[in-house]
Amino acid sequence: MSDQRIKNWQKLQTDCAFDVVVVGGGVNGIGTYRELALQGLRVLLVERGDFASGCSAAPSRMIHGGLRYLENGEFDLVRESLQERDALLLNAAHMVHPLPTVIPITSTFSGLLNAGVSFLGLSGKPSRRGALPIKLGLYLYDWVTRKRRLMPKHSFAGEQTTRRDWPDLMAEAKYTATYHDAWISFPERLCLEMIADVAEAHAGCVAVNYAEMAPSDAAYTLTCQITGQKAQITTKLIVNATGAWLDETVAQLGGGTKKPMVEGTRGSHVILDYPKLHAALKGSMVFFENDDGRICIVFPFHDKVLAGSTDIRVQKPGRVRCEPEETHYILGSLQNVFPNMQFGESDIVFSYSGIRPLPQSDQDFTGRISRGHDIRHLAARDGRPPQLCMIGGKWTTFRAFAEQVCDEALGILGQARKCDTLGLSIGGGKGFERQSAAVLQTLRAKNGLSTARATHLLSRYGTNAMNVAKHCPSGDQSLSPATLYSRAELAHLIRSEHVATLSDLALRRTDLAISGVLSAEIIDALAEVMRETVDISAETLAAQKQALIEELQQFHGVNPETLRSRNTEGRAQCASVQKHA
């Protein structure tokens, strides 16, 4: 167990009384934990897996206003989403970046009745959107941000300009519309940075992963799933932020409702290593409509390409994966838009899937189910504290949702709000736009790092890169020739970021897995760093290695043979770089 986890459990043994317990360590739960802590409340965050390991690790990695929500008449959601998008562009500039977005359009008037159908409460898939309804939607998008514009207004191009600028698009594209949203480079890391911000701002607050809470006689028993340690917890209020598992958690914690409050849809994505497509995108996202009315996306994700997604109802919450039929669907939809590209399943280096927690709905077409958020208040009963249940929500609006829950909690507890978080920087986003060039220069000059290594640290840790570099002494070794991560850097993450397993490192503290770099040799190197950094038995470490390999195969489409083949590929790439250096 890392030093940080040991200290947190020691805190729980000495003082177990909290104002609020937040159950669920995804982005909504972590955002709420941060919001409540900054108001001076003593808060406990409990996550039964790793932080940001569920739906929060499986988003489209877009930070967006939700252009298509206008069609559902959700104007308030779009306004809120655009406000939160712009806030993240400023508060987390090290991870949230502008994303030019191109819409290929094949007709002029189609889809004009889509919004009317939604307003009347009718279901069914929408008609294909033509130039006129898209133009109207983009005008409204621009109008909402007219007083605080951070990015350019939308533009329209006719067929001649479209063919000139986007020669690889399908021939049916009569127009293209271009507008700007944003993307997030390391969503799981942003969640960890919010937890770190709380630790700095309020020492009395505690965040624990791999822990479960269950009712006991006069309190709740918190159990560490790794060591078996227990603590008796008391609280005045519970916030249920467990997403698709919300109804199960209500029952587990001693609450109860007559009917389910949430349902879920599975959203799957693939990461492609296909340089021709990466180049054709020209740094932009293509936002397009598939034949079934589902909106799909593709955009450059670091040096790879991210494509998605699906929207399939699931009957019961659980761990999900991108199924073969979903892979076929995503690649097929992408092939329709880029018909001359020859990509296929062999170009996929990683896939992932998560359950979107949505409010219960009778809509037949899942795209019409609201992506908004709401709070359900469950009154205290049988000596148990009240629960605030967080229903719905999306990555972009986590702060606004957390603010709403916080205000409700403050009212219940009779406390006043002390600060507003709309303009508050997150982690390494503090001072990033002003200081990034200076930090980069210092990393190179003072720490003697190469430009590539300094850029690696800056892009992942923002202005906190200097602190990470302090833990990487001269002579620090690279984890592998195929990556810029170093052994001391990984050791620092293990000690300071609640790391408990090798999967935490490979899948969430780093981008080793999603980037397609992870190999059998790198997994061995991660295990060596873990062994050198914390007290862990050889048997436990071997079990964690095997669990990671099985997880990659079962849930991310990366089999052991692929991991072994990447050993050879990594050495070949390194030799090529050295030869031409």
Coordinates of N, CA and C in Angstrom, one line a residue, residues 79-300:
R79 N -26.8 25.7 -22.7 CA -26.2 26.9 -22.1 C -25.3 26.6 -21.0
E80 N -25.7 25.7 -20.1 CA -24.8 25.2 -19.0 C -23.6 24.6 -19.6
S81 N -23.8 23.7 -20.5 CA -22.6 22.9 -21.1 C -21.6 23.9 -21.7
L82 N -22.1 24.9 -22.4 CA -21.1 25.8 -23.1 C -20.4 26.7 -22.0
Q83 N -21.1 27.0 -20.9 CA -20.5 27.7 -19.9 C -19.4 26.9 -19.2
E84 N -19.7 25.6 -19.0 CA -18.7 24.7 -18.3 C -17.6 24.4 -19.3
R85 N -17.9 24.2 -20.6 CA -16.8 24.0 -21.5 C -15.8 25.2 -21.5
D86 N -16.3 26.4 -21.5 CA -15.4 27.5 -21.5 C -14.6 27.7 -20.2
A87 N -15.3 27.3 -19.1 CA -14.6 27.3 -17.8 C -13.5 26.3 -17.8
L88 N -13.7 25.1 -18.3 CA -12.6 24.1 -18.4 C -11.5 24.5 -19.3
L89 N -11.8 25.2 -20.4 CA -10.7 25.7 -21.3 C -9.8 26.7 -20.5
L90 N -10.3 27.4 -19.6 CA -9.5 28.3 -18.8 C -8.9 27.7 -17.5
N91 N -9.7 26.9 -16.8 CA -9.3 26.3 -15.5 C -8.4 25.1 -15.7
A92 N -8.5 24.4 -16.8 CA -7.7 23.2 -17.0 C -7.1 23.2 -18.4
A93 N -6.4 24.3 -18.7 CA -5.9 24.5 -20.0 C -4.8 23.6 -20.4
H94 N -4.2 22.9 -19.4 CA -3.2 21.9 -19.7 C -3.8 20.6 -20.2
M95 N -5.1 20.4 -20.0 CA -5.7 19.2 -20.5 C -6.9 19.4 -21.4
V96 N -7.5 20.5 -21.4 CA -8.7 20.8 -22.2 C -8.3 21.8 -23.3
H97 N -8.5 21.4 -24.5 CA -8.0 22.1 -25.7 C -9.1 22.4 -26.7
P98 N -9.0 23.5 -27.4 CA -10.0 23.8 -28.5 C -10.0 22.7 -29.6
L99 N -11.1 22.4 -30.1 CA -11.2 21.4 -31.1 C -12.1 21.8 -32.3
P100 N -11.5 22.3 -33.4 CA -12.3 22.6 -34.6 C -13.1 21.4 -35.0
T101 N -14.4 21.6 -35.3 CA -15.3 20.5 -35.6 C -16.0 20.7 -36.9
V102 N -15.9 19.7 -37.8 CA -16.4 19.8 -39.1 C -17.6 18.8 -39.3
I103 N -18.7 19.4 -39.8 CA -19.9 18.6 -40.1 C -20.1 18.4 -41.6
P104 N -20.0 17.2 -42.1 CA -20.3 17.0 -43.5 C -21.8 17.0 -43.7
I105 N -22.4 17.7 -44.7 CA -23.8 17.8 -44.9 C -24.2 17.3 -46.3
T106 N -25.2 16.5 -46.4 CA -25.5 15.9 -47.7 C -26.8 16.4 -48.2
S107 N -27.6 17.3 -47.5 CA -28.8 17.8 -48.0 C -29.0 19.2 -47.4
T108 N -30.1 19.8 -47.9 CA -30.4 21.2 -47.5 C -31.4 21.4 -46.4
F109 N -32.6 20.7 -46.6 CA -33.7 21.0 -45.7 C -34.0 19.8 -44.8
S110 N -33.5 18.7 -45.0 CA -33.9 17.5 -44.2 C -33.6 17.7 -42.7
G111 N -34.5 17.2 -41.9 CA -34.4 17.3 -40.4 C -35.0 18.5 -39.8
L112 N -35.8 19.3 -40.5 CA -36.4 20.5 -40.0 C -37.4 20.1 -38.9
L113 N -38.1 19.0 -39.0 CA -39.1 18.6 -38.1 C -38.6 17.8 -36.8
N114 N -37.3 17.6 -36.8 CA -36.7 16.8 -35.7 C -37.1 17.4 -34.3
A115 N -36.8 18.7 -34.2 CA -37.1 19.4 -32.9 C -38.5 19.3 -32.5
G116 N -39.4 19.5 -33.6 CA -40.8 19.5 -33.3 C -41.3 18.2 -32.8
V117 N -40.8 17.1 -33.4 CA -41.1 15.8 -32.9 C -40.7 15.6 -31.4
S118 N -39.5 16.1 -31.1 CA -39.1 16.0 -29.7 C -40.0 16.8 -28.8
F119 N -40.3 18.0 -29.2 CA -41.1 18.9 -28.3 C -42.5 18.3 -28.0
L120 N -43.0 17.5 -29.0 CA -44.3 16.9 -28.8 C -44.2 15.6 -28.0
G121 N -43.0 15.2 -27.6 CA -42.8 14.0 -26.8 C -42.9 12.7 -27.6
L122 N -42.7 12.8 -28.9 CA -42.7 11.6 -29.7 C -41.4 11.0 -29.8
S123 N -41.3 9.7 -30.0 CA -40.1 9.0 -30.0 C -39.7 8.6 -31.5
G124 N -38.7 7.8 -31.6 CA -38.3 7.4 -33.0 C -37.0 8.2 -33.3
K125 N -36.3 7.6 -34.3 CA -35.0 8.3 -34.6 C -35.3 9.5 -35.5
P126 N -34.4 10.5 -35.4 CA -34.6 11.7 -36.1 C -34.3 11.6 -37.6
S127 N -34.8 12.5 -38.4 CA -34.4 12.5 -39.8 C -32.9 13.0 -40.0
R128 N -32.3 12.7 -41.1 CA -31.0 13.2 -41.4 C -31.0 14.7 -41.4
R129 N -30.0 15.3 -40.7 CA -30.0 16.8 -40.6 C -29.4 17.4 -41.9
G130 N -30.1 18.4 -42.4 CA -29.7 19.1 -43.6 C -29.0 20.4 -43.2
A131 N -28.6 21.2 -44.2 CA -27.8 22.4 -44.0 C -28.6 23.4 -43.2
L132 N -29.9 23.6 -43.5 CA -30.7 24.6 -42.8 C -30.9 24.4 -41.3
P133 N -31.3 23.2 -40.8 CA -31.4 23.0 -39.4 C -30.0 23.0 -38.7
I134 N -28.9 22.6 -39.4 CA -27.6 22.7 -38.8 C -27.2 24.1 -38.6
K135 N -27.4 24.9 -39.7 CA -27.1 26.4 -39.6 C -27.9 27.0 -38.5
L136 N -29.1 26.7 -38.3 CA -29.9 27.3 -37.2 C -29.3 26.9 -35.8
G137 N -28.9 25.6 -35.7 CA -28.3 25.1 -34.4 C -27.0 25.8 -34.1
L138 N -26.2 26.0 -35.2 CA -24.9 26.6 -34.9 C -25.1 28.1 -34.6
Y139 N -26.1 28.7 -35.2 CA -26.4 30.1 -34.9 C -26.7 30.3 -33.4
L140 N -27.6 29.4 -32.9 CA -28.0 29.4 -31.5 C -26.7 29.1 -30.6
Y141 N -25.9 28.2 -31.1 CA -24.7 27.9 -30.3 C -23.8 29.1 -30.2
D142 N -23.6 29.9 -31.2 CA -22.9 31.1 -31.2 C -23.6 32.2 -30.3
W143 N -24.9 32.2 -30.4 CA -25.6 33.2 -29.7 C -25.5 33.1 -28.2
V144 N -25.5 31.8 -27.7 CA -25.4 31.5 -26.3 C -24.1 32.1 -25.7
T145 N -23.0 32.0 -26.5 CA -21.7 32.4 -26.0 C -21.3 33.8 -26.5
R146 N -22.2 34.6 -26.9 CA -21.9 35.9 -27.5 C -21.3 36.9 -26.5
K147 N -21.5 36.8 -25.2 CA -21.0 37.7 -24.3 C -19.7 37.3 -23.7
R148 N -19.2 36.1 -23.9 CA -18.0 35.6 -23.3 C -17.3 34.6 -24.3
R149 N -17.2 35.1 -25.6 CA -16.7 34.2 -26.6 C -15.2 33.9 -26.4
L150 N -14.9 32.6 -26.4 CA -13.5 32.2 -26.4 C -13.0 31.6 -27.7
M151 N -13.9 31.2 -28.5 CA -13.5 30.5 -29.8 C -14.3 31.2 -31.0
P152 N -13.8 30.9 -32.2 CA -14.4 31.6 -33.3 C -15.9 31.2 -33.6
K153 N -16.6 32.0 -34.3 CA -18.0 31.7 -34.7 C -17.9 30.6 -35.7
H154 N -19.1 30.0 -36.0 CA -19.1 28.9 -37.0 C -19.0 29.5 -38.4
S155 N -18.7 28.6 -39.3 CA -18.6 29.0 -40.7 C -19.2 27.9 -41.6
F156 N -19.6 28.3 -42.8 CA -20.2 27.3 -43.7 C -19.5 27.3 -45.0
A157 N -19.3 26.2 -45.7 CA -18.7 26.1 -47.0 C -19.5 25.3 -47.9
G158 N -19.5 25.8 -49.2 CA -20.3 25.1 -50.2 C -19.5 23.9 -50.8
E159 N -20.1 23.3 -51.8 CA -19.5 22.1 -52.3 C -18.1 22.3 -52.9
Q160 N -17.8 23.3 -53.6 CA -16.5 23.5 -54.2 C -15.4 23.7 -53.1
T161 N -15.7 24.5 -52.1 CA -14.8 24.7 -51.0 C -14.6 23.4 -50.2
T162 N -15.7 22.7 -50.0 CA -15.7 21.4 -49.3 C -14.8 20.4 -50.0
R163 N -14.9 20.3 -51.3 CA -14.1 19.3 -52.0 C -12.6 19.7 -52.0
R164 N -12.4 21.1 -52.0 CA -11.0 21.5 -52.0 C -10.3 21.3 -50.6
D165 N -11.1 21.6 -49.5 CA -10.5 21.5 -48.2 C -10.6 20.1 -47.6
W166 N -11.5 19.3 -48.0 CA -11.7 18.0 -47.4 C -11.9 17.0 -48.5
P167 N -10.8 16.8 -49.3 CA -10.9 15.9 -50.5 C -11.2 14.4 -50.1
D168 N -10.9 14.0 -48.9 CA -11.1 12.6 -48.5 C -12.5 12.3 -48.0
L169 N -13.4 13.3 -47.8 CA -14.8 13.1 -47.4 C -15.6 12.4 -48.5
M170 N -16.7 11.8 -48.1 CA -17.5 11.1 -49.1 C -18.0 12.1 -50.1
A171 N -18.2 11.6 -51.3 CA -18.6 12.5 -52.5 C -20.0 13.1 -52.3
E172 N -20.8 12.6 -51.4 CA -22.2 13.1 -51.2 C -22.2 14.4 -50.4
A173 N -21.1 14.8 -49.8 CA -21.1 16.0 -49.0 C -21.2 17.2 -49.8
K174 N -22.4 17.9 -49.7 CA -22.7 19.1 -50.5 C -22.1 20.4 -49.8
Y175 N -22.1 20.3 -48.4 CA -21.6 21.4 -47.7 C -20.8 20.9 -46.5
T176 N -20.0 21.8 -45.9 CA -19.5 21.5 -44.5 C -19.7 22.7 -43.7
A177 N -20.0 22.4 -42.4 CA -20.1 23.5 -41.4 C -18.9 23.2 -40.4
T178 N -18.3 24.3 -39.9 CA -17.2 24.2 -39.0 C -17.5 25.1 -37.8
Y179 N -17.4 24.5 -36.6 CA -17.5 25.2 -35.4 C -16.5 24.7 -34.4
H180 N -16.4 25.2 -33.2 CA -15.4 24.8 -32.2 C -16.0 24.3 -30.9
D181 N -15.5 23.2 -30.5 CA -15.8 22.7 -29.1 C -14.4 22.4 -28.5
A182 N -14.3 21.4 -27.7 CA -13.0 21.1 -27.0 C -12.9 19.6 -26.8
W183 N -11.7 19.2 -26.5 CA -11.4 17.8 -26.1 C -10.5 17.8 -24.9
I184 N -10.5 16.7 -24.2 CA -9.7 16.5 -23.0 C -8.7 15.4 -23.2
S185 N -7.4 15.7 -22.9 CA -6.4 14.8 -23.2 C -6.2 13.7 -22.2
F186 N -6.4 14.0 -20.9 CA -6.2 13.0 -19.9 C -7.4 13.1 -18.8
P187 N -8.6 12.7 -19.1 CA -9.7 12.9 -18.2 C -9.5 12.2 -16.8
E188 N -8.9 11.0 -16.8 CA -8.7 10.4 -15.5 C -7.7 11.2 -14.6
R189 N -6.7 11.7 -15.3 CA -5.8 12.5 -14.5 C -6.4 13.8 -13.9
L190 N -7.3 14.4 -14.7 CA -8.0 15.6 -14.1 C -8.8 15.2 -12.9
C191 N -9.3 14.1 -12.8 CA -10.0 13.6 -11.6 C -9.1 13.5 -10.4
L192 N -7.9 12.9 -10.7 CA -6.9 12.8 -9.6 C -6.4 14.2 -9.2
E193 N -6.3 15.1 -10.1 CA -5.9 16.5 -9.7 C -6.9 17.1 -8.8
M194 N -8.2 16.9 -9.0 CA -9.2 17.5 -8.1 C -9.1 16.9 -6.7
I195 N -8.8 15.6 -6.6 CA -8.6 15.0 -5.3 C -7.4 15.6 -4.6
A196 N -6.3 15.8 -5.4 CA -5.1 16.4 -4.8 C -5.4 17.8 -4.3
D197 N -6.2 18.6 -5.1 CA -6.6 19.9 -4.7 C -7.3 20.0 -3.4
V198 N -8.2 19.0 -3.1 CA -8.9 18.9 -1.9 C -7.9 18.6 -0.7
A199 N -7.0 17.7 -1.0 CA -6.0 17.4 0.1 C -5.2 18.6 0.5
E200 N -4.9 19.5 -0.4 CA -4.2 20.7 -0.1 C -5.0 21.7 0.6
A201 N -6.3 21.8 0.2 CA -7.2 22.8 0.7 C -7.8 22.5 2.1
H202 N -8.1 21.2 2.3 CA -8.8 20.8 3.5 C -8.2 19.5 4.0
A203 N -7.3 19.5 5.0 CA -6.6 18.3 5.5 C -7.5 17.3 6.1
G204 N -8.7 17.8 6.6 CA -9.6 16.9 7.3 C -10.4 16.0 6.3
C205 N -10.4 16.3 5.1 CA -11.1 15.4 4.1 C -10.3 14.2 3.7
V206 N -11.0 13.1 3.3 CA -10.3 11.9 3.0 C -11.0 11.3 1.8
A207 N -10.2 10.8 0.9 CA -10.6 10.1 -0.3 C -10.0 8.7 -0.3
V208 N -10.8 7.7 -0.4 CA -10.3 6.3 -0.4 C -10.9 5.5 -1.6
N209 N -10.0 4.8 -2.4 CA -10.5 3.9 -3.4 C -10.4 2.5 -2.9
Y210 N -10.9 1.6 -3.7 CA -10.9 0.2 -3.3 C -11.5 0.0 -1.9
A211 N -12.6 0.6 -1.7 CA -13.3 0.6 -0.4 C -14.8 0.5 -0.6
E212 N -15.5 -0.2 0.3 CA -16.9 -0.3 0.3 C -17.5 0.1 1.6
M213 N -18.7 0.7 1.6 CA -19.4 1.1 2.8 C -20.7 0.4 2.9
A214 N -21.0 -0.1 4.1 CA -22.2 -0.8 4.4 C -22.7 -0.4 5.8
P215 N -24.1 -0.4 5.9 CA -24.7 0.0 7.2 C -24.2 -0.9 8.3
S216 N -24.0 -0.4 9.5 CA -23.7 -1.1 10.7 C -24.7 -0.6 11.8
D217 N -24.5 -1.0 13.0 CA -25.5 -0.8 14.1 C -25.8 0.7 14.2
A218 N -24.8 1.6 14.4 CA -25.1 3.0 14.6 C -24.4 3.9 13.6
A219 N -23.8 3.2 12.6 CA -23.0 4.0 11.7 C -22.9 3.2 10.4
Y220 N -21.7 3.4 9.7 CA -21.4 2.7 8.5 C -20.1 2.1 8.6
T221 N -19.9 0.9 8.2 CA -18.6 0.2 8.2 C -17.9 0.4 6.9
L222 N -16.8 1.0 6.9 CA -16.0 1.1 5.7 C -14.9 0.1 5.7
T223 N -14.8 -0.7 4.6 CA -13.8 -1.8 4.5 C -12.9 -1.6 3.3
C224 N -11.6 -1.7 3.6 CA -10.6 -1.6 2.5 C -10.6 -3.0 1.8
Q225 N -10.8 -3.0 0.5 CA -10.8 -4.3 -0.2 C -9.5 -4.9 -0.4
I226 N -8.4 -4.1 -0.1 CA -7.0 -4.6 -0.4 C -6.5 -5.2 0.9
T227 N -6.6 -4.5 2.0 CA -6.0 -4.9 3.3 C -7.0 -5.5 4.3
G228 N -8.3 -5.3 4.0 CA -9.3 -5.7 5.0 C -9.5 -4.8 6.2
Q229 N -8.8 -3.7 6.2 CA -9.0 -2.8 7.3 C -10.4 -2.2 7.3
K230 N -10.9 -1.9 8.5 CA -12.2 -1.4 8.7 C -12.2 -0.1 9.5
A231 N -13.2 0.7 9.3 CA -13.4 1.9 10.1 C -14.9 2.2 10.2
Q232 N -15.3 2.7 11.4 CA -16.7 3.0 11.6 C -17.0 4.4 11.3
I233 N -17.8 4.7 10.3 CA -18.0 6.0 9.8 C -19.4 6.6 10.2
T234 N -19.4 7.8 10.7 CA -20.7 8.5 10.9 C -20.8 9.7 10.0
T235 N -22.0 10.1 9.6 CA -22.1 11.2 8.7 C -23.5 11.8 8.9
K236 N -23.7 13.1 8.5 CA -25.0 13.7 8.5 C -25.7 13.6 7.2
L237 N -25.0 13.3 6.2 CA -25.6 13.3 4.8 C -24.8 12.4 3.9
I238 N -25.5 11.7 3.0 CA -24.8 10.9 2.0 C -25.2 11.4 0.6
V239 N -24.2 11.6 -0.2 CA -24.4 11.9 -1.6 C -24.1 10.6 -2.4
N240 N -25.1 10.2 -3.1 CA -24.9 9.0 -4.0 C -24.6 9.4 -5.4
A241 N -23.3 9.2 -5.7 CA -22.8 9.6 -7.1 C -22.3 8.3 -7.8
T242 N -23.0 7.2 -7.7 CA -22.6 6.0 -8.3 C -23.1 5.7 -9.7
G243 N -23.7 6.7 -10.3 CA -24.0 6.6 -11.7 C -25.0 5.5 -12.0
A244 N -24.6 4.6 -12.9 CA -25.5 3.5 -13.4 C -25.8 2.6 -12.2
W245 N -25.0 2.6 -11.2 CA -25.2 1.7 -10.0 C -26.0 2.4 -8.9
L246 N -26.6 3.6 -9.2 CA -27.2 4.4 -8.2 C -28.3 3.7 -7.4
D247 N -29.2 3.0 -8.1 CA -30.3 2.3 -7.5 C -29.8 1.1 -6.6
E248 N -28.8 0.4 -7.0 CA -28.2 -0.6 -6.2 C -27.6 0.0 -4.9
T249 N -26.9 1.1 -5.0 CA -26.3 1.8 -3.9 C -27.3 2.3 -2.9
V250 N -28.4 2.8 -3.4 CA -29.5 3.2 -2.5 C -29.9 2.1 -1.6
A251 N -30.2 0.9 -2.2 CA -30.6 -0.2 -1.4 C -29.5 -0.7 -0.4
Q252 N -28.2 -0.7 -0.9 CA -27.1 -1.1 -0.1 C -26.9 -0.2 1.2
L253 N -27.2 1.1 1.0 CA -26.9 2.0 2.1 C -28.2 2.2 3.0
G254 N -29.2 1.4 2.8 CA -30.3 1.5 3.7 C -31.4 2.4 3.2
G255 N -31.4 2.8 2.0 CA -32.5 3.7 1.5 C -33.5 2.8 0.7
G256 N -34.4 3.4 0.0 CA -35.3 2.6 -0.8 C -36.2 3.5 -1.6
T257 N -36.5 3.1 -2.9 CA -37.5 3.8 -3.7 C -38.4 2.8 -4.4
K258 N -39.5 3.3 -4.8 CA -40.5 2.4 -5.4 C -40.1 1.8 -6.8
K259 N -39.5 2.7 -7.5 CA -39.1 2.2 -8.9 C -37.7 2.8 -9.2
P260 N -37.0 2.2 -10.2 CA -35.6 2.6 -10.5 C -35.6 4.1 -11.0
M261 N -34.5 4.7 -10.6 CA -34.3 6.1 -11.0 C -33.4 6.3 -12.2
V262 N -32.5 5.3 -12.5 CA -31.6 5.5 -13.6 C -31.6 4.2 -14.5
E263 N -31.2 4.4 -15.7 CA -30.9 3.4 -16.7 C -29.6 3.7 -17.4
G264 N -29.1 2.8 -18.2 CA -27.8 3.1 -18.8 C -27.8 2.7 -20.3
T265 N -27.0 3.4 -21.0 CA -26.7 2.9 -22.4 C -25.1 2.8 -22.5
R266 N -24.8 1.8 -23.3 CA -23.3 1.5 -23.5 C -22.8 2.3 -24.6
G267 N -21.7 3.0 -24.3 CA -21.0 3.8 -25.4 C -19.6 3.3 -25.6
S268 N -19.3 2.9 -26.8 CA -18.0 2.2 -27.1 C -17.2 3.1 -28.1
H269 N -15.9 3.0 -28.0 CA -15.0 3.8 -28.8 C -13.8 2.9 -29.2
V270 N -13.1 3.3 -30.2 CA -11.9 2.6 -30.6 C -10.8 3.6 -30.9
I271 N -9.6 3.2 -30.6 CA -8.4 4.0 -30.9 C -7.6 3.4 -32.1
L272 N -7.5 4.2 -33.2 CA -6.9 3.7 -34.4 C -5.5 4.2 -34.6
D273 N -4.6 3.4 -35.0 CA -3.2 3.8 -35.4 C -3.2 3.8 -37.0
Y274 N -3.7 4.9 -37.6 CA -3.8 5.0 -39.0 C -3.4 6.4 -39.5
P275 N -2.1 6.6 -39.7 CA -1.6 7.9 -40.0 C -2.3 8.7 -41.1
K276 N -2.7 7.9 -42.1 CA -3.4 8.6 -43.3 C -4.7 9.3 -42.8
L277 N -5.4 8.6 -42.0 CA -6.7 9.2 -41.4 C -6.3 10.4 -40.5
H278 N -5.3 10.2 -39.7 CA -4.9 11.2 -38.7 C -4.5 12.5 -39.5
A279 N -3.8 12.3 -40.6 CA -3.4 13.5 -41.4 C -4.6 14.1 -42.1
A280 N -5.5 13.3 -42.6 CA -6.7 13.8 -43.3 C -7.6 14.6 -42.4
L281 N -7.6 14.4 -41.1 CA -8.4 15.1 -40.2 C -7.9 16.5 -39.9
K282 N -6.7 16.8 -40.2 CA -6.1 18.2 -40.1 C -6.3 18.8 -38.8
G283 N -6.2 18.0 -37.7 CA -6.4 18.6 -36.4 C -7.8 18.8 -36.0
S284 N -8.8 18.4 -36.8 CA -10.2 18.7 -36.5 C -10.9 17.4 -36.2
M285 N -12.1 17.6 -35.6 CA -13.0 16.5 -35.4 C -14.0 16.5 -36.5
V286 N -14.4 15.3 -37.0 CA -15.5 15.2 -38.0 C -16.7 14.6 -37.2
F287 N -17.7 15.4 -37.2 CA -18.9 15.1 -36.4 C -20.0 14.7 -37.5
F288 N -20.4 13.5 -37.5 CA -21.2 13.0 -38.7 C -22.3 12.1 -38.2
E289 N -23.3 11.9 -39.1 CA -24.5 11.2 -38.8 C -24.4 9.9 -39.6
N290 N -24.7 8.8 -38.8 CA -24.7 7.5 -39.4 C -26.1 7.2 -40.0
D291 N -26.2 6.1 -40.7 CA -27.5 5.8 -41.4 C -28.7 5.6 -40.4
D292 N -28.4 5.2 -39.2 CA -29.4 5.0 -38.2 C -29.8 6.2 -37.4
G293 N -29.2 7.4 -37.8 CA -29.5 8.6 -37.0 C -28.6 8.9 -35.9
R294 N -27.7 8.0 -35.6 CA -26.8 8.1 -34.4 C -25.7 9.1 -34.8
I295 N -25.4 10.0 -34.0 CA -24.2 10.9 -34.2 C -22.9 10.2 -33.9
C296 N -22.0 10.2 -34.8 CA -20.7 9.6 -34.6 C -19.6 10.7 -34.7
I297 N -18.4 10.3 -34.1 CA -17.3 11.3 -34.1 C -16.0 10.6 -34.5
V298 N -15.1 11.4 -35.0 CA -13.7 10.9 -35.2 C -12.8 12.1 -35.1
F299 N -11.7 12.0 -34.3 CA -10.8 13.2 -34.2 C -9.4 12.7 -33.8
P300 N -8.4 13.5 -34.1 CA -7.0 13.1 -33.7 C -6.9 13.1 -32.1

